[in-house]
Amino acid sequence: MRSKWFAPILPYFAVWAGLFVFKNAWVTLIGFHLAILIALAFLRSSLRVDVFFKPAKLRHIALSVILSASSGFGLYLLWNIFGIVADLPARLAVLGLNSSTWVGFILYFSLVNPFIEEYFWRGNLGSDTRRLYLGDVVYAGYHLMIVWDKARMWSVLVIFFVLISAGWLWRQLYRRDGSLLAPVLGHIAGDFSILLAVFFMTR
């Protein structure tokens, strides 16, 4: 496999361009996914997609789903403590997220994004080390472009470290099971719960 440390550059650029140039959530997300697919082509990945369907230990699946889903509940309960900006609904509307687009965005983000990200970050850019790994930080890093101006700075740092921890956990589950089933189900639960929290808190 070619040097994998160049692979995240294009997805990072896609998120930056989508948010700050095109200023559209759908362009950001689709561009991010296309960038990952291009990066995977560059890497010449040989990882089979059936890695998502290989058996995983039930306790690993439960751990991944429960911990990940709790992120959305935590965001909902601690919304004011995190200092989420009062004009978030207006900012999301500028990005094209409104009553007519939210449901489709939540479904696509929750059901498609986790497969693409887990295949990329854990499947192709992961490591077998039990220690914290640079890839965990790189995975968490692009999220900062999304949240940096939408909450208090300490909250952004908390989010950053939570995402690093999530990346580490999912990587460990993949290492233990040889399957991306537990990571992707946890990722689905996390994305869905977080987006639901944002949806209900910005109505």
PDB file of N, CA and C in Angstrom, residues 73-161:
ATOM      1  N   PHE A  73     -27.035  11.625  23.471  1.00  0.00           N
ATOM      2  CA  PHE A  73     -27.783  11.923  24.693  1.00  0.00           C
ATOM      3  C   PHE A  73     -27.023  12.932  25.551  1.00  0.00           C
ATOM      4  N   GLY A  74     -25.708  12.778  25.612  1.00  0.00           N
ATOM      5  CA  GLY A  74     -24.900  13.722  26.373  1.00  0.00           C
ATOM      6  C   GLY A  74     -24.978  15.118  25.802  1.00  0.00           C
ATOM      7  N   LEU A  75     -24.909  15.221  24.475  1.00  0.00           N
ATOM      8  CA  LEU A  75     -25.015  16.525  23.834  1.00  0.00           C
ATOM      9  C   LEU A  75     -26.362  17.163  24.125  1.00  0.00           C
ATOM     10  N   TYR A  76     -27.420  16.372  24.057  1.00  0.00           N
ATOM     11  CA  TYR A  76     -28.772  16.888  24.316  1.00  0.00           C
ATOM     12  C   TYR A  76     -28.897  17.402  25.750  1.00  0.00           C
ATOM     13  N   LEU A  77     -28.388  16.642  26.709  1.00  0.00           N
ATOM     14  CA  LEU A  77     -28.532  17.004  28.116  1.00  0.00           C
ATOM     15  C   LEU A  77     -27.610  18.157  28.518  1.00  0.00           C
ATOM     16  N   LEU A  78     -26.455  18.252  27.877  1.00  0.00           N
ATOM     17  CA  LEU A  78     -25.454  19.254  28.257  1.00  0.00           C
ATOM     18  C   LEU A  78     -25.371  20.403  27.263  1.00  0.00           C
ATOM     19  N   TRP A  79     -26.390  20.548  26.453  1.00  0.00           N
ATOM     20  CA  TRP A  79     -26.396  21.555  25.389  1.00  0.00           C
ATOM     21  C   TRP A  79     -26.017  22.937  25.906  1.00  0.00           C
ATOM     22  N   ASN A  80     -26.680  23.395  26.947  1.00  0.00           N
ATOM     23  CA  ASN A  80     -26.415  24.735  27.483  1.00  0.00           C
ATOM     24  C   ASN A  80     -25.054  24.820  28.159  1.00  0.00           C
ATOM     25  N   ILE A  81     -24.650  23.759  28.825  1.00  0.00           N
ATOM     26  CA  ILE A  81     -23.342  23.750  29.478  1.00  0.00           C
ATOM     27  C   ILE A  81     -22.221  23.835  28.445  1.00  0.00           C
ATOM     28  N   PHE A  82     -22.405  23.174  27.321  1.00  0.00           N
ATOM     29  CA  PHE A  82     -21.410  23.233  26.257  1.00  0.00           C
ATOM     30  C   PHE A  82     -21.350  24.610  25.601  1.00  0.00           C
ATOM     31  N   GLY A  83     -22.368  25.423  25.846  1.00  0.00           N
ATOM     32  CA  GLY A  83     -22.374  26.765  25.277  1.00  0.00           C
ATOM     33  C   GLY A  83     -22.574  26.783  23.777  1.00  0.00           C
ATOM     34  N   ILE A  84     -23.448  25.936  23.283  1.00  0.00           N
ATOM     35  CA  ILE A  84     -23.745  25.923  21.847  1.00  0.00           C
ATOM     36  C   ILE A  84     -24.321  27.283  21.454  1.00  0.00           C
ATOM     37  N   VAL A  85     -23.847  27.840  20.369  1.00  0.00           N
ATOM     38  CA  VAL A  85     -24.242  29.191  19.966  1.00  0.00           C
ATOM     39  C   VAL A  85     -25.750  29.274  19.751  1.00  0.00           C
ATOM     40  N   ALA A  86     -26.318  30.414  20.149  1.00  0.00           N
ATOM     41  CA  ALA A  86     -27.771  30.592  20.079  1.00  0.00           C
ATOM     42  C   ALA A  86     -28.275  30.645  18.645  1.00  0.00           C
ATOM     43  N   ASP A  87     -27.434  31.104  17.732  1.00  0.00           N
ATOM     44  CA  ASP A  87     -27.874  31.243  16.339  1.00  0.00           C
ATOM     45  C   ASP A  87     -27.537  30.014  15.497  1.00  0.00           C
ATOM     46  N   LEU A  88     -27.349  28.865  16.141  1.00  0.00           N
ATOM     47  CA  LEU A  88     -27.023  27.649  15.391  1.00  0.00           C
ATOM     48  C   LEU A  88     -28.066  27.315  14.327  1.00  0.00           C
ATOM     49  N   PRO A  89     -29.380  27.447  14.603  1.00  0.00           N
ATOM     50  CA  PRO A  89     -30.354  27.162  13.539  1.00  0.00           C
ATOM     51  C   PRO A  89     -30.114  27.995  12.284  1.00  0.00           C
ATOM     52  N   ALA A  90     -29.778  29.276  12.470  1.00  0.00           N
ATOM     53  CA  ALA A  90     -29.521  30.145  11.322  1.00  0.00           C
ATOM     54  C   ALA A  90     -28.256  29.704  10.588  1.00  0.00           C
ATOM     55  N   ARG A  91     -27.240  29.317  11.329  1.00  0.00           N
ATOM     56  CA  ARG A  91     -25.994  28.871  10.701  1.00  0.00           C
ATOM     57  C   ARG A  91     -26.209  27.586   9.903  1.00  0.00           C
ATOM     58  N   LEU A  92     -27.019  26.696  10.446  1.00  0.00           N
ATOM     59  CA  LEU A  92     -27.317  25.454   9.732  1.00  0.00           C
ATOM     60  C   LEU A  92     -28.144  25.729   8.481  1.00  0.00           C
ATOM     61  N   ALA A  93     -29.045  26.703   8.579  1.00  0.00           N
ATOM     62  CA  ALA A  93     -29.857  27.065   7.414  1.00  0.00           C
ATOM     63  C   ALA A  93     -28.977  27.599   6.292  1.00  0.00           C
ATOM     64  N   VAL A  94     -27.956  28.368   6.649  1.00  0.00           N
ATOM     65  CA  VAL A  94     -27.014  28.881   5.655  1.00  0.00           C
ATOM     66  C   VAL A  94     -26.314  27.726   4.936  1.00  0.00           C
ATOM     67  N   LEU A  95     -26.094  26.636   5.663  1.00  0.00           N
ATOM     68  CA  LEU A  95     -25.453  25.455   5.080  1.00  0.00           C
ATOM     69  C   LEU A  95     -26.442  24.560   4.329  1.00  0.00           C
ATOM     70  N   GLY A  96     -27.692  24.998   4.260  1.00  0.00           N
ATOM     71  CA  GLY A  96     -28.689  24.247   3.510  1.00  0.00           C
ATOM     72  C   GLY A  96     -29.446  23.219   4.310  1.00  0.00           C
ATOM     73  N   LEU A  97     -29.318  23.256   5.629  1.00  0.00           N
ATOM     74  CA  LEU A  97     -30.052  22.308   6.474  1.00  0.00           C
ATOM     75  C   LEU A  97     -31.288  22.987   7.032  1.00  0.00           C
ATOM     76  N   ASN A  98     -32.435  22.592   6.516  1.00  0.00           N
ATOM     77  CA  ASN A  98     -33.705  23.173   6.943  1.00  0.00           C
ATOM     78  C   ASN A  98     -34.746  22.056   7.038  1.00  0.00           C
ATOM     79  N   SER A  99     -35.986  22.431   7.249  1.00  0.00           N
ATOM     80  CA  SER A  99     -37.041  21.436   7.472  1.00  0.00           C
ATOM     81  C   SER A  99     -37.208  20.469   6.301  1.00  0.00           C
ATOM     82  N   SER A 100     -36.861  20.898   5.100  1.00  0.00           N
ATOM     83  CA  SER A 100     -37.053  20.036   3.933  1.00  0.00           C
ATOM     84  C   SER A 100     -35.843  19.148   3.635  1.00  0.00           C
ATOM     85  N   THR A 101     -34.713  19.427   4.257  1.00  0.00           N
ATOM     86  CA  THR A 101     -33.498  18.662   3.952  1.00  0.00           C
ATOM     87  C   THR A 101     -32.949  17.871   5.134  1.00  0.00           C
ATOM     88  N   TRP A 102     -33.388  18.206   6.347  1.00  0.00           N
ATOM     89  CA  TRP A 102     -32.808  17.595   7.538  1.00  0.00           C
ATOM     90  C   TRP A 102     -32.967  16.072   7.555  1.00  0.00           C
ATOM     91  N   VAL A 103     -34.156  15.572   7.291  1.00  0.00           N
ATOM     92  CA  VAL A 103     -34.399  14.131   7.412  1.00  0.00           C
ATOM     93  C   VAL A 103     -33.506  13.342   6.459  1.00  0.00           C
ATOM     94  N   GLY A 104     -33.446  13.773   5.218  1.00  0.00           N
ATOM     95  CA  GLY A 104     -32.595  13.092   4.247  1.00  0.00           C
ATOM     96  C   GLY A 104     -31.131  13.148   4.639  1.00  0.00           C
ATOM     97  N   PHE A 105     -30.711  14.293   5.155  1.00  0.00           N
ATOM     98  CA  PHE A 105     -29.321  14.446   5.575  1.00  0.00           C
ATOM     99  C   PHE A 105     -28.995  13.512   6.736  1.00  0.00           C
ATOM    100  N   ILE A 106     -29.891  13.452   7.715  1.00  0.00           N
ATOM    101  CA  ILE A 106     -29.674  12.577   8.871  1.00  0.00           C
ATOM    102  C   ILE A 106     -29.580  11.117   8.429  1.00  0.00           C
ATOM    103  N   LEU A 107     -30.476  10.702   7.538  1.00  0.00           N
ATOM    104  CA  LEU A 107     -30.480   9.307   7.087  1.00  0.00           C
ATOM    105  C   LEU A 107     -29.207   8.968   6.314  1.00  0.00           C
ATOM    106  N   TYR A 108     -28.825   9.842   5.389  1.00  0.00           N
ATOM    107  CA  TYR A 108     -27.614   9.582   4.602  1.00  0.00           C
ATOM    108  C   TYR A 108     -26.381   9.593   5.500  1.00  0.00           C
ATOM    109  N   PHE A 109     -26.301  10.599   6.363  1.00  0.00           N
ATOM    110  CA  PHE A 109     -25.140  10.732   7.236  1.00  0.00           C
ATOM    111  C   PHE A 109     -25.019   9.529   8.171  1.00  0.00           C
ATOM    112  N   SER A 110     -26.152   9.068   8.666  1.00  0.00           N
ATOM    113  CA  SER A 110     -26.136   7.981   9.651  1.00  0.00           C
ATOM    114  C   SER A 110     -25.945   6.604   9.024  1.00  0.00           C
ATOM    115  N   LEU A 111     -26.435   6.404   7.806  1.00  0.00           N
ATOM    116  CA  LEU A 111     -26.434   5.070   7.208  1.00  0.00           C
ATOM    117  C   LEU A 111     -25.344   4.848   6.162  1.00  0.00           C
ATOM    118  N   VAL A 112     -24.809   5.922   5.603  1.00  0.00           N
ATOM    119  CA  VAL A 112     -23.778   5.790   4.571  1.00  0.00           C
ATOM    120  C   VAL A 112     -22.408   6.209   5.100  1.00  0.00           C
ATOM    121  N   ASN A 113     -22.365   7.369   5.737  1.00  0.00           N
ATOM    122  CA  ASN A 113     -21.091   7.900   6.219  1.00  0.00           C
ATOM    123  C   ASN A 113     -20.300   6.919   7.095  1.00  0.00           C
ATOM    124  N   PRO A 114     -20.921   6.218   8.049  1.00  0.00           N
ATOM    125  CA  PRO A 114     -20.141   5.317   8.904  1.00  0.00           C
ATOM    126  C   PRO A 114     -19.400   4.221   8.139  1.00  0.00           C
ATOM    127  N   PHE A 115     -20.014   3.684   7.093  1.00  0.00           N
ATOM    128  CA  PHE A 115     -19.354   2.637   6.316  1.00  0.00           C
ATOM    129  C   PHE A 115     -18.124   3.184   5.596  1.00  0.00           C
ATOM    130  N   ILE A 116     -18.284   4.359   4.992  1.00  0.00           N
ATOM    131  CA  ILE A 116     -17.167   4.952   4.258  1.00  0.00           C
ATOM    132  C   ILE A 116     -16.034   5.317   5.208  1.00  0.00           C
ATOM    133  N   GLU A 117     -16.387   5.932   6.334  1.00  0.00           N
ATOM    134  CA  GLU A 117     -15.353   6.361   7.279  1.00  0.00           C
ATOM    135  C   GLU A 117     -14.642   5.180   7.932  1.00  0.00           C
ATOM    136  N   GLU A 118     -15.371   4.177   8.360  1.00  0.00           N
ATOM    137  CA  GLU A 118     -14.725   3.045   9.022  1.00  0.00           C
ATOM    138  C   GLU A 118     -13.812   2.283   8.062  1.00  0.00           C
ATOM    139  N   TYR A 119     -14.257   2.139   6.833  1.00  0.00           N
ATOM    140  CA  TYR A 119     -13.424   1.467   5.838  1.00  0.00           C
ATOM    141  C   TYR A 119     -12.122   2.237   5.621  1.00  0.00           C
ATOM    142  N   PHE A 120     -12.234   3.563   5.647  1.00  0.00           N
ATOM    143  CA  PHE A 120     -11.074   4.429   5.395  1.00  0.00           C
ATOM    144  C   PHE A 120     -10.174   4.551   6.621  1.00  0.00           C
ATOM    145  N   TRP A 121     -10.747   5.069   7.731  1.00  0.00           N
ATOM    146  CA  TRP A 121      -9.926   5.403   8.902  1.00  0.00           C
ATOM    147  C   TRP A 121      -9.437   4.161   9.646  1.00  0.00           C
ATOM    148  N   ARG A 122     -10.293   3.224   9.904  1.00  0.00           N
ATOM    149  CA  ARG A 122      -9.892   2.035  10.638  1.00  0.00           C
ATOM    150  C   ARG A 122      -9.395   0.930   9.709  1.00  0.00           C
ATOM    151  N   GLY A 123     -10.102   0.684   8.616  1.00  0.00           N
ATOM    152  CA  GLY A 123      -9.737  -0.413   7.740  1.00  0.00           C
ATOM    153  C   GLY A 123      -8.440  -0.198   6.993  1.00  0.00           C
ATOM    154  N   ASN A 124      -8.218   1.033   6.510  1.00  0.00           N
ATOM    155  CA  ASN A 124      -7.048   1.296   5.673  1.00  0.00           C
ATOM    156  C   ASN A 124      -5.976   2.145   6.339  1.00  0.00           C
ATOM    157  N   LEU A 125      -6.374   3.041   7.223  1.00  0.00           N
ATOM    158  CA  LEU A 125      -5.382   3.911   7.864  1.00  0.00           C
ATOM    159  C   LEU A 125      -5.127   3.528   9.311  1.00  0.00           C
ATOM    160  N   GLY A 126      -5.677   2.410   9.746  1.00  0.00           N
ATOM    161  CA  GLY A 126      -5.552   1.996  11.136  1.00  0.00           C
ATOM    162  C   GLY A 126      -4.199   1.380  11.461  1.00  0.00           C
ATOM    163  N   SER A 127      -4.088   0.918  12.699  1.00  0.00           N
ATOM    164  CA  SER A 127      -2.861   0.298  13.188  1.00  0.00           C
ATOM    165  C   SER A 127      -3.230  -0.760  14.222  1.00  0.00           C
ATOM    166  N   ASP A 128      -2.347  -1.733  14.401  1.00  0.00           N
ATOM    167  CA  ASP A 128      -2.588  -2.784  15.388  1.00  0.00           C
ATOM    168  C   ASP A 128      -2.119  -2.400  16.789  1.00  0.00           C
ATOM    169  N   THR A 129      -1.545  -1.224  16.940  1.00  0.00           N
ATOM    170  CA  THR A 129      -1.044  -0.833  18.249  1.00  0.00           C
ATOM    171  C   THR A 129      -2.185  -0.628  19.245  1.00  0.00           C
ATOM    172  N   ARG A 130      -1.918  -0.984  20.500  1.00  0.00           N
ATOM    173  CA  ARG A 130      -2.900  -0.754  21.554  1.00  0.00           C
ATOM    174  C   ARG A 130      -2.824   0.678  22.075  1.00  0.00           C
ATOM    175  N   ARG A 131      -1.754   1.348  21.769  1.00  0.00           N
ATOM    176  CA  ARG A 131      -1.546   2.706  22.246  1.00  0.00           C
ATOM    177  C   ARG A 131      -2.306   3.705  21.380  1.00  0.00           C
ATOM    178  N   LEU A 132      -2.333   4.950  21.871  1.00  0.00           N
ATOM    179  CA  LEU A 132      -2.894   6.020  21.054  1.00  0.00           C
ATOM    180  C   LEU A 132      -2.068   6.127  19.781  1.00  0.00           C
ATOM    181  N   TYR A 133      -2.753   6.362  18.694  1.00  0.00           N
ATOM    182  CA  TYR A 133      -2.130   6.304  17.372  1.00  0.00           C
ATOM    183  C   TYR A 133      -2.421   7.606  16.641  1.00  0.00           C
ATOM    184  N   LEU A 134      -1.460   8.060  15.844  1.00  0.00           N
ATOM    185  CA  LEU A 134      -1.631   9.320  15.130  1.00  0.00           C
ATOM    186  C   LEU A 134      -2.908   9.324  14.308  1.00  0.00           C
ATOM    187  N   GLY A 135      -3.259   8.190  13.736  1.00  0.00           N
ATOM    188  CA  GLY A 135      -4.477   8.113  12.933  1.00  0.00           C
ATOM    189  C   GLY A 135      -5.732   8.437  13.719  1.00  0.00           C
ATOM    190  N   ASP A 136      -5.734   8.136  15.024  1.00  0.00           N
ATOM    191  CA  ASP A 136      -6.884   8.480  15.869  1.00  0.00           C
ATOM    192  C   ASP A 136      -7.052   9.993  15.946  1.00  0.00           C
ATOM    193  N   VAL A 137      -5.923  10.693  16.041  1.00  0.00           N
ATOM    194  CA  VAL A 137      -5.940  12.157  16.126  1.00  0.00           C
ATOM    195  C   VAL A 137      -6.335  12.764  14.785  1.00  0.00           C
ATOM    196  N   VAL A 138      -5.799  12.208  13.708  1.00  0.00           N
ATOM    197  CA  VAL A 138      -6.122  12.720  12.371  1.00  0.00           C
ATOM    198  C   VAL A 138      -7.607  12.533  12.077  1.00  0.00           C
ATOM    199  N   TYR A 139      -8.150  11.384  12.483  1.00  0.00           N
ATOM    200  CA  TYR A 139      -9.587  11.150  12.309  1.00  0.00           C
ATOM    201  C   TYR A 139     -10.398  12.208  13.047  1.00  0.00           C
ATOM    202  N   ALA A 140     -10.031  12.497  14.280  1.00  0.00           N
ATOM    203  CA  ALA A 140     -10.781  13.470  15.077  1.00  0.00           C
ATOM    204  C   ALA A 140     -10.599  14.889  14.558  1.00  0.00           C
ATOM    205  N   GLY A 141      -9.444  15.159  13.951  1.00  0.00           N
ATOM    206  CA  GLY A 141      -9.084  16.526  13.612  1.00  0.00           C
ATOM    207  C   GLY A 141     -10.008  17.237  12.651  1.00  0.00           C
ATOM    208  N   TYR A 142     -10.492  16.539  11.625  1.00  0.00           N
ATOM    209  CA  TYR A 142     -11.298  17.249  10.632  1.00  0.00           C
ATOM    210  C   TYR A 142     -12.624  17.725  11.214  1.00  0.00           C
ATOM    211  N   HIS A 143     -13.082  17.066  12.278  1.00  0.00           N
ATOM    212  CA  HIS A 143     -14.324  17.495  12.929  1.00  0.00           C
ATOM    213  C   HIS A 143     -14.205  18.902  13.522  1.00  0.00           C
ATOM    214  N   LEU A 144     -12.973  19.321  13.821  1.00  0.00           N
ATOM    215  CA  LEU A 144     -12.785  20.647  14.411  1.00  0.00           C
ATOM    216  C   LEU A 144     -13.243  21.745  13.463  1.00  0.00           C
ATOM    217  N   MET A 145     -13.109  21.512  12.161  1.00  0.00           N
ATOM    218  CA  MET A 145     -13.580  22.511  11.199  1.00  0.00           C
ATOM    219  C   MET A 145     -15.092  22.681  11.273  1.00  0.00           C
ATOM    220  N   ILE A 146     -15.779  21.646  11.717  1.00  0.00           N
ATOM    221  CA  ILE A 146     -17.241  21.675  11.790  1.00  0.00           C
ATOM    222  C   ILE A 146     -17.722  22.364  13.054  1.00  0.00           C
ATOM    223  N   VAL A 147     -17.030  22.142  14.170  1.00  0.00           N
ATOM    224  CA  VAL A 147     -17.563  22.586  15.470  1.00  0.00           C
ATOM    225  C   VAL A 147     -16.841  23.778  16.076  1.00  0.00           C
ATOM    226  N   TRP A 148     -15.728  24.206  15.523  1.00  0.00           N
ATOM    227  CA  TRP A 148     -14.857  25.154  16.222  1.00  0.00           C
ATOM    228  C   TRP A 148     -15.539  26.474  16.577  1.00  0.00           C
ATOM    229  N   ASP A 149     -16.469  26.949  15.767  1.00  0.00           N
ATOM    230  CA  ASP A 149     -17.110  28.249  16.028  1.00  0.00           C
ATOM    231  C   ASP A 149     -18.550  28.096  16.518  1.00  0.00           C
ATOM    232  N   LYS A 150     -18.901  26.908  16.963  1.00  0.00           N
ATOM    233  CA  LYS A 150     -20.302  26.660  17.335  1.00  0.00           C
ATOM    234  C   LYS A 150     -20.488  26.338  18.816  1.00  0.00           C
ATOM    235  N   ALA A 151     -19.409  26.387  19.582  1.00  0.00           N
ATOM    236  CA  ALA A 151     -19.486  26.099  21.019  1.00  0.00           C
ATOM    237  C   ALA A 151     -18.302  26.765  21.708  1.00  0.00           C
ATOM    238  N   ARG A 152     -18.330  26.760  23.035  1.00  0.00           N
ATOM    239  CA  ARG A 152     -17.205  27.290  23.799  1.00  0.00           C
ATOM    240  C   ARG A 152     -15.942  26.497  23.481  1.00  0.00           C
ATOM    241  N   MET A 153     -14.791  27.182  23.596  1.00  0.00           N
ATOM    242  CA  MET A 153     -13.540  26.537  23.207  1.00  0.00           C
ATOM    243  C   MET A 153     -13.261  25.281  24.019  1.00  0.00           C
ATOM    244  N   TRP A 154     -13.554  25.308  25.316  1.00  0.00           N
ATOM    245  CA  TRP A 154     -13.301  24.114  26.120  1.00  0.00           C
ATOM    246  C   TRP A 154     -14.201  22.962  25.670  1.00  0.00           C
ATOM    247  N   SER A 155     -15.404  23.310  25.187  1.00  0.00           N
ATOM    248  CA  SER A 155     -16.314  22.280  24.688  1.00  0.00           C
ATOM    249  C   SER A 155     -15.771  21.652  23.407  1.00  0.00           C
ATOM    250  N   VAL A 156     -15.182  22.493  22.557  1.00  0.00           N
ATOM    251  CA  VAL A 156     -14.580  21.989  21.325  1.00  0.00           C
ATOM    252  C   VAL A 156     -13.446  21.016  21.656  1.00  0.00           C
ATOM    253  N   LEU A 157     -12.657  21.355  22.672  1.00  0.00           N
ATOM    254  CA  LEU A 157     -11.567  20.467  23.085  1.00  0.00           C
ATOM    255  C   LEU A 157     -12.107  19.148  23.634  1.00  0.00           C
ATOM    256  N   VAL A 158     -13.201  19.225  24.398  1.00  0.00           N
ATOM    257  CA  VAL A 158     -13.832  18.006  24.906  1.00  0.00           C
ATOM    258  C   VAL A 158     -14.283  17.130  23.740  1.00  0.00           C
ATOM    259  N   ILE A 159     -14.945  17.754  22.761  1.00  0.00           N
ATOM    260  CA  ILE A 159     -15.407  17.019  21.582  1.00  0.00           C
ATOM    261  C   ILE A 159     -14.228  16.362  20.864  1.00  0.00           C
ATOM    262  N   PHE A 160     -13.136  17.113  20.743  1.00  0.00           N
ATOM    263  CA  PHE A 160     -11.937  16.599  20.077  1.00  0.00           C
ATOM    264  C   PHE A 160     -11.409  15.347  20.776  1.00  0.00           C
ATOM    265  N   PHE A 161     -11.297  15.407  22.094  1.00  0.00           N
ATOM    266  CA  PHE A 161     -10.771  14.261  22.842  1.00  0.00           C
ATOM    267  C   PHE A 161     -11.752  13.086  22.853  1.00  0.00           C
TER     268      PHE A 161
END
